[in-house]
Amino acid sequence: LAARRADDALRSVRMANASLLSRDHKGPALHGMVPTLTAVGLIEEAGTLAADIVHVGDSGVFLLRDDTIRSLTTEHNLAYQGLPHLRTRSVGTAPKIEADGARVALQSRDRLRLCTDGVSGVLPPAAIASILGAGTVEMAAKALVAAARDAGSSDNATALVLEAIEDPAAGK
């Protein structure tokens, strides 16, 4: 079943890639567009919760567990060469697309953060972890974007925060 979900996710990425390729990338509204795609599907099987992740580009997924944050994706850019805005993989820029996929087991109270590089590129991990762990998921997402803007982000600053919670009915 998990392999089928992964195949479905990768097929969706290929469809998005084909759709973007069919558009005129020379139009003024699309000039310079280098889209990223990051998606998370939450799966519950046999009483355990997991996140299925598919990823292309530099809008990553991070896990906050017990006040420690870690990246669950690899950014597809040239940051290691000092060029974080040059992507090595994107959607809609080449006929073939290579997407990363992963499944991560979640524990109750884990938080997942999906964000653009306009957030992760300007905030240090300790600040992100502090903001991510405070308040509701809605408050954390808004606070991450506000902190990125306050830190001078001039790039797209978008954040989505998800939290794994135990189903009270599961214990009955």
Coordinates of C-alpha atoms in Angstrom, one line a residue, residues 13 15-16 30 35 41 58 67 71 87 92 95 109-110 118 124-125 159:
V13 CA 4.7 15.4 -9.6
M15 CA 1.7 15.6 -14.1
A16 CA 2.5 19.0 -12.5
L30 CA 6.1 33.5 -15.8
P35 CA 8.7 26.3 -9.2
G41 CA 0.5 13.2 3.2
D58 CA 14.3 24.2 -2.0
D67 CA 12.5 21.0 21.0
S71 CA 15.4 18.8 8.1
R87 CA 18.2 25.4 -7.9
G92 CA 8.3 22.6 -15.1
P95 CA 10.9 17.2 -19.4
R109 CA 3.1 16.4 19.5
D110 CA 5.7 16.3 16.6
G118 CA 12.1 33.1 2.2
P124 CA 18.6 30.5 12.2
P125 CA 17.5 27.0 13.2
A159 CA 5.0 28.5 6.0

